[in-house]
Coordinates of C-alpha atoms in Angstrom, one line a residue:
M224 CA 22.7 81.6 102.9
S225 CA 20.8 78.8 104.5
R226 CA 17.1 78.0 103.7
I227 CA 15.9 79.4 107.0
G228 CA 17.9 82.5 106.5
A229 CA 16.5 83.0 103.0
I230 CA 13.0 82.6 104.2
S231 CA 13.6 85.0 107.1
V232 CA 15.0 87.6 104.7
H233 CA 11.9 87.2 102.4
I234 CA 9.5 87.6 105.3
I235 CA 11.3 90.8 106.5
L236 CA 11.3 92.2 103.0
I237 CA 7.6 91.4 102.5
L238 CA 6.7 93.1 105.9
I239 CA 8.8 96.2 105.0
G240 CA 7.1 96.3 101.5
F241 CA 3.7 96.0 103.1
V242 CA 4.4 98.8 105.6
W243 CA 5.4 101.1 102.6
I244 CA 2.4 100.2 100.4
Y245 CA -0.2 100.1 103.2
P246 CA -1.1 103.9 103.1
F247 CA -1.7 103.6 99.3
L248 CA -3.9 100.5 99.8
C249 CA -5.9 102.4 102.5
M250 CA -6.4 105.4 100.1
L251 CA -7.4 103.0 97.3
S252 CA -9.9 101.3 99.6
A253 CA -11.3 104.6 100.9
S254 CA -11.9 105.8 97.4
F255 CA -14.5 103.0 97.0
K256 CA -16.2 103.4 100.5
D257 CA -19.2 105.6 101.4
T258 CA -18.7 108.2 104.1
E259 CA -20.3 106.2 106.8
E260 CA -18.2 103.1 106.2
F261 CA -15.0 105.2 105.9
F262 CA -15.5 106.8 109.4
A263 CA -16.6 103.4 110.9
D264 CA -13.4 101.6 109.7
S265 CA -11.0 103.8 107.8
L266 CA -8.1 101.3 108.0
S267 CA -9.8 98.2 106.5
L268 CA -8.5 97.3 103.0
I269 CA -11.6 95.7 101.5
P270 CA -14.7 97.9 101.2
A271 CA -18.1 96.4 101.9
H272 CA -19.4 97.9 98.6
F273 CA -17.6 99.4 95.7
N274 CA -19.0 102.9 95.5
L275 CA -17.8 104.6 92.2
S276 CA -19.7 107.8 92.9
N277 CA -16.6 109.1 94.8
F278 CA -14.6 109.2 91.5
T279 CA -17.4 111.1 89.7
R280 CA -17.7 113.6 92.5
A281 CA -13.9 114.1 92.7
W282 CA -13.6 114.6 89.0
N283 CA -16.4 117.2 88.8
A284 CA -15.7 119.0 92.1
G285 CA -12.0 119.2 91.5
N286 CA -12.3 120.4 87.9
F287 CA -10.1 117.4 87.0
N288 CA -11.1 117.7 83.3
Q289 CA -9.2 121.0 83.0
Y290 CA -6.5 120.3 85.6
F291 CA -5.6 116.9 84.1
L292 CA -4.9 118.6 80.7
N293 CA -2.9 121.4 82.4
T294 CA -0.9 118.9 84.4
F295 CA -0.2 116.7 81.3
I296 CA 1.0 119.6 79.2
V297 CA 3.2 121.1 81.9
T298 CA 4.7 117.7 82.9
A299 CA 5.4 116.6 79.3
V300 CA 7.2 119.9 78.3
V301 CA 9.2 120.0 81.6
I302 CA 10.5 116.4 81.1
V303 CA 11.7 117.3 77.6
I304 CA 13.5 120.4 78.8
V305 CA 15.0 118.7 81.8
L306 CA 16.2 115.7 79.8
A307 CA 17.9 118.0 77.2
I308 CA 19.6 120.3 79.7
T309 CA 20.7 117.7 82.3
A310 CA 21.9 115.2 79.7
T311 CA 24.0 117.9 77.9
C312 CA 25.4 119.2 81.2
G313 CA 26.1 115.7 82.5
Y314 CA 28.0 114.8 79.2
A315 CA 30.2 117.9 79.4
L316 CA 31.0 117.4 83.1
G317 CA 31.4 113.7 82.9
R318 CA 33.6 113.5 79.7
Y319 CA 35.6 116.7 79.5
A320 CA 38.2 118.3 81.7
F321 CA 38.1 122.1 81.8
P322 CA 39.0 124.9 84.3
G323 CA 36.4 125.2 87.1
R324 CA 34.9 121.7 86.5
R325 CA 35.5 120.6 90.1
W326 CA 33.9 123.8 91.4
L327 CA 30.9 123.3 89.2
L328 CA 30.4 119.8 90.5
L329 CA 30.7 121.1 94.0
I330 CA 28.2 123.8 93.4
F331 CA 25.8 121.4 91.7
G332 CA 26.2 118.9 94.6
L333 CA 25.5 121.6 97.3
S334 CA 22.4 122.9 95.5
I335 CA 20.7 119.6 96.0
F336 CA 20.3 120.4 99.7
V337 CA 18.5 123.7 99.0
P338 CA 14.7 123.0 99.5
L339 CA 12.2 124.5 97.2
E340 CA 10.5 126.5 100.0
F341 CA 13.7 128.6 100.3
S342 CA 13.7 129.6 96.7
I343 CA 10.0 130.1 96.1
I344 CA 10.3 133.9 96.5
P345 CA 13.1 134.4 94.0
I346 CA 11.3 132.1 91.6
F347 CA 8.1 134.1 92.0
Q348 CA 9.9 137.4 91.5
L349 CA 11.7 136.1 88.4
I350 CA 8.6 134.8 86.8
K351 CA 6.8 138.0 87.6
S352 CA 9.5 140.2 86.1
L353 CA 9.3 138.1 82.9
G354 CA 5.6 138.8 82.8
L355 CA 4.8 135.1 83.0
L356 CA 2.6 134.9 86.0
D357 CA -0.7 133.1 85.4
S358 CA 0.6 131.3 82.4
R359 CA 1.5 127.7 81.5
L360 CA 4.9 128.9 80.3
G361 CA 5.7 130.4 83.7
I362 CA 4.8 127.2 85.5
I363 CA 6.9 125.2 83.0
L364 CA 10.0 127.4 83.3
A365 CA 9.7 127.4 87.1
E366 CA 9.3 123.6 87.3
A367 CA 12.1 122.9 84.7
G368 CA 14.5 125.2 86.5
G369 CA 13.3 124.3 90.0
G370 CA 16.5 122.5 90.8
H371 CA 17.0 118.9 89.7
V372 CA 20.8 119.0 89.8
L373 CA 20.8 115.4 90.9
F374 CA 20.0 114.4 87.3
V375 CA 23.2 116.2 86.0
L376 CA 25.2 114.2 88.5
L377 CA 23.5 110.9 87.4
F378 CA 24.2 111.6 83.7
A379 CA 27.8 112.6 84.5
S380 CA 28.4 109.5 86.5
F381 CA 27.0 107.3 83.7
F382 CA 28.8 109.1 80.8
R383 CA 32.1 108.7 82.7
Q384 CA 31.8 104.9 82.1
V385 CA 31.3 105.1 78.4
P386 CA 34.5 103.9 76.5
K387 CA 36.4 106.8 74.9
E388 CA 37.0 104.7 71.8
L389 CA 33.4 105.4 70.8
E390 CA 33.9 109.1 70.7
E391 CA 37.3 108.8 68.9
A392 CA 35.7 106.6 66.2
S393 CA 32.8 109.2 65.8
I394 CA 35.3 112.0 65.5
I395 CA 37.3 110.1 62.8
D396 CA 34.0 109.8 60.9
G397 CA 33.7 113.6 61.0
C398 CA 31.2 114.1 63.8
G399 CA 31.5 117.2 66.1
F400 CA 30.6 117.6 69.7
F401 CA 26.8 117.7 69.4
R402 CA 26.6 115.0 66.6
T403 CA 28.8 112.6 68.7
F404 CA 26.6 113.3 71.8
I405 CA 23.2 113.0 70.1
R406 CA 24.0 110.1 67.6
V407 CA 26.5 108.0 69.6
I408 CA 26.5 108.8 73.3
L409 CA 22.9 109.7 74.1
P410 CA 21.3 106.5 72.8
L411 CA 23.5 104.6 75.3
S412 CA 21.9 106.5 78.2
K413 CA 18.4 105.1 77.9
P414 CA 18.4 103.6 81.5
I415 CA 19.4 107.0 83.0
M416 CA 16.8 108.8 80.7
G417 CA 14.2 106.3 82.0
S418 CA 15.1 107.0 85.6
V419 CA 15.1 110.8 85.1
T420 CA 11.8 110.6 83.2
I421 CA 10.1 108.8 86.1
M422 CA 11.5 110.9 88.9
Q423 CA 10.8 114.2 87.0
F424 CA 7.3 113.0 86.1
I425 CA 6.5 112.3 89.8
W426 CA 7.9 115.6 91.0
T427 CA 6.1 117.7 88.4
W428 CA 2.9 115.8 88.3
N429 CA 2.5 116.1 92.1
S430 CA 3.9 119.6 92.4
F431 CA 1.6 121.8 94.5
L432 CA 3.4 124.9 95.8
L433 CA 4.7 126.4 92.5
P434 CA 1.4 125.9 90.5
L435 CA -0.5 127.4 93.4
V436 CA 1.7 130.5 93.8
L437 CA 2.1 131.2 90.1
T438 CA -1.6 131.0 89.2
L439 CA -3.2 132.9 92.0
S440 CA -5.2 135.1 89.6
N441 CA -6.1 132.3 87.1
P442 CA -7.3 129.1 88.8
A443 CA -8.1 127.6 85.4
L444 CA -4.4 127.1 84.8
R445 CA -3.8 125.1 88.0
T446 CA -2.7 121.5 88.1
L447 CA -4.2 118.3 89.6
A448 CA -2.5 118.6 93.0
V449 CA -3.9 122.1 93.4
G450 CA -7.3 121.0 92.1
M451 CA -7.5 118.3 94.8
Y452 CA -7.2 121.0 97.4
A453 CA -10.7 122.2 96.2
L454 CA -12.1 119.0 97.6
R455 CA -11.3 120.3 101.1
G456 CA -14.1 122.6 102.1
E457 CA -13.9 125.4 104.7
N458 CA -15.6 123.4 107.4
I459 CA -16.0 119.9 105.9
V460 CA -13.4 117.6 104.3
D461 CA -14.6 115.1 101.7
W462 CA -12.3 112.3 102.7
T463 CA -13.6 109.7 100.3
G464 CA -13.6 112.3 97.5
L465 CA -10.0 113.1 98.3
A466 CA -9.1 109.4 98.3
A467 CA -10.8 109.0 94.9
G468 CA -9.0 112.2 93.6
G469 CA -5.6 110.8 94.9
T470 CA -6.2 107.5 93.2
I471 CA -7.0 109.3 89.9
A472 CA -3.9 111.5 90.2
L473 CA -1.7 108.5 91.0
A474 CA -2.9 106.3 88.1
P475 CA -0.6 107.9 85.4
I476 CA 2.4 107.7 87.7
I477 CA 1.9 104.0 88.4
L478 CA 1.3 103.3 84.6
L479 CA 4.5 105.2 83.7
F480 CA 6.5 103.4 86.3
L481 CA 5.3 100.0 85.2
F482 CA 6.2 100.9 81.6
L483 CA 9.7 102.2 82.4
Q484 CA 10.4 100.0 85.4
R485 CA 13.3 98.1 83.7
Y486 CA 15.0 101.4 82.6
F487 CA 14.5 102.8 86.1
V488 CA 16.2 99.9 87.9
D489 CA 19.0 99.7 85.3
G490 CA 19.6 103.4 85.4
M491 CA 19.9 103.6 89.1
A492 CA 22.2 100.6 89.2
G493 CA 24.4 102.2 86.4
S494 CA 24.7 105.5 88.2
I495 CA 25.7 103.7 91.5
K496 CA 28.4 101.8 89.6
G497 CA 29.8 105.1 88.3

């Protein structure tokens, strides 16, 4: 590629990246503005004064102290469950041939296209029949089972590339199915585990509908995304408070992504190769 072509590609990529990140920068800027400045120029990226009272107001009005703890507990447990289930299923589907395997892959693939809104009533009825409404366990089970079949396919695609000699050597050493999987195969899948952790963290951390529906009688168990809704009054919307709440809610996601960024990129590249 010529020098002019390379510069042109860089400029286009920078413009596309700026378009994608601009809404976040607007939200970050609004979280530091007072109400008058926000309505006077809501799209400017540099506030005239850095007003930190929006964060204090959002934290107290949105009951973030309690909701942050709820969200952290639910997200951490869901990630552990999802990693255990999807990695095991992916290993079986990616490495072993058994009757009905192709049908299972087809069903898993089709279920990706079923939106959560279509399954919210069956999920609600199931959690209700288990007596788990208004409980953290109910939210955890609903979020963990709320359809992340894509992760099974990512793991299956990755495990399919692992040389069979590793499994054969492990079996010769006396390892069974689960010991081979946990001690030999699973450590190789750190990039996919990093990708799944980030994506599941984002989906569970920002989940709104399920925590709202499953905690109708016990608002104390709700999560951050639902708590932010409290900043929207009946007649007045606290826009700067909402922006500050959104910045607080996004901070853990950004930190996790920066920490696992290498695994995320490697994991997505490895799954595409498969």
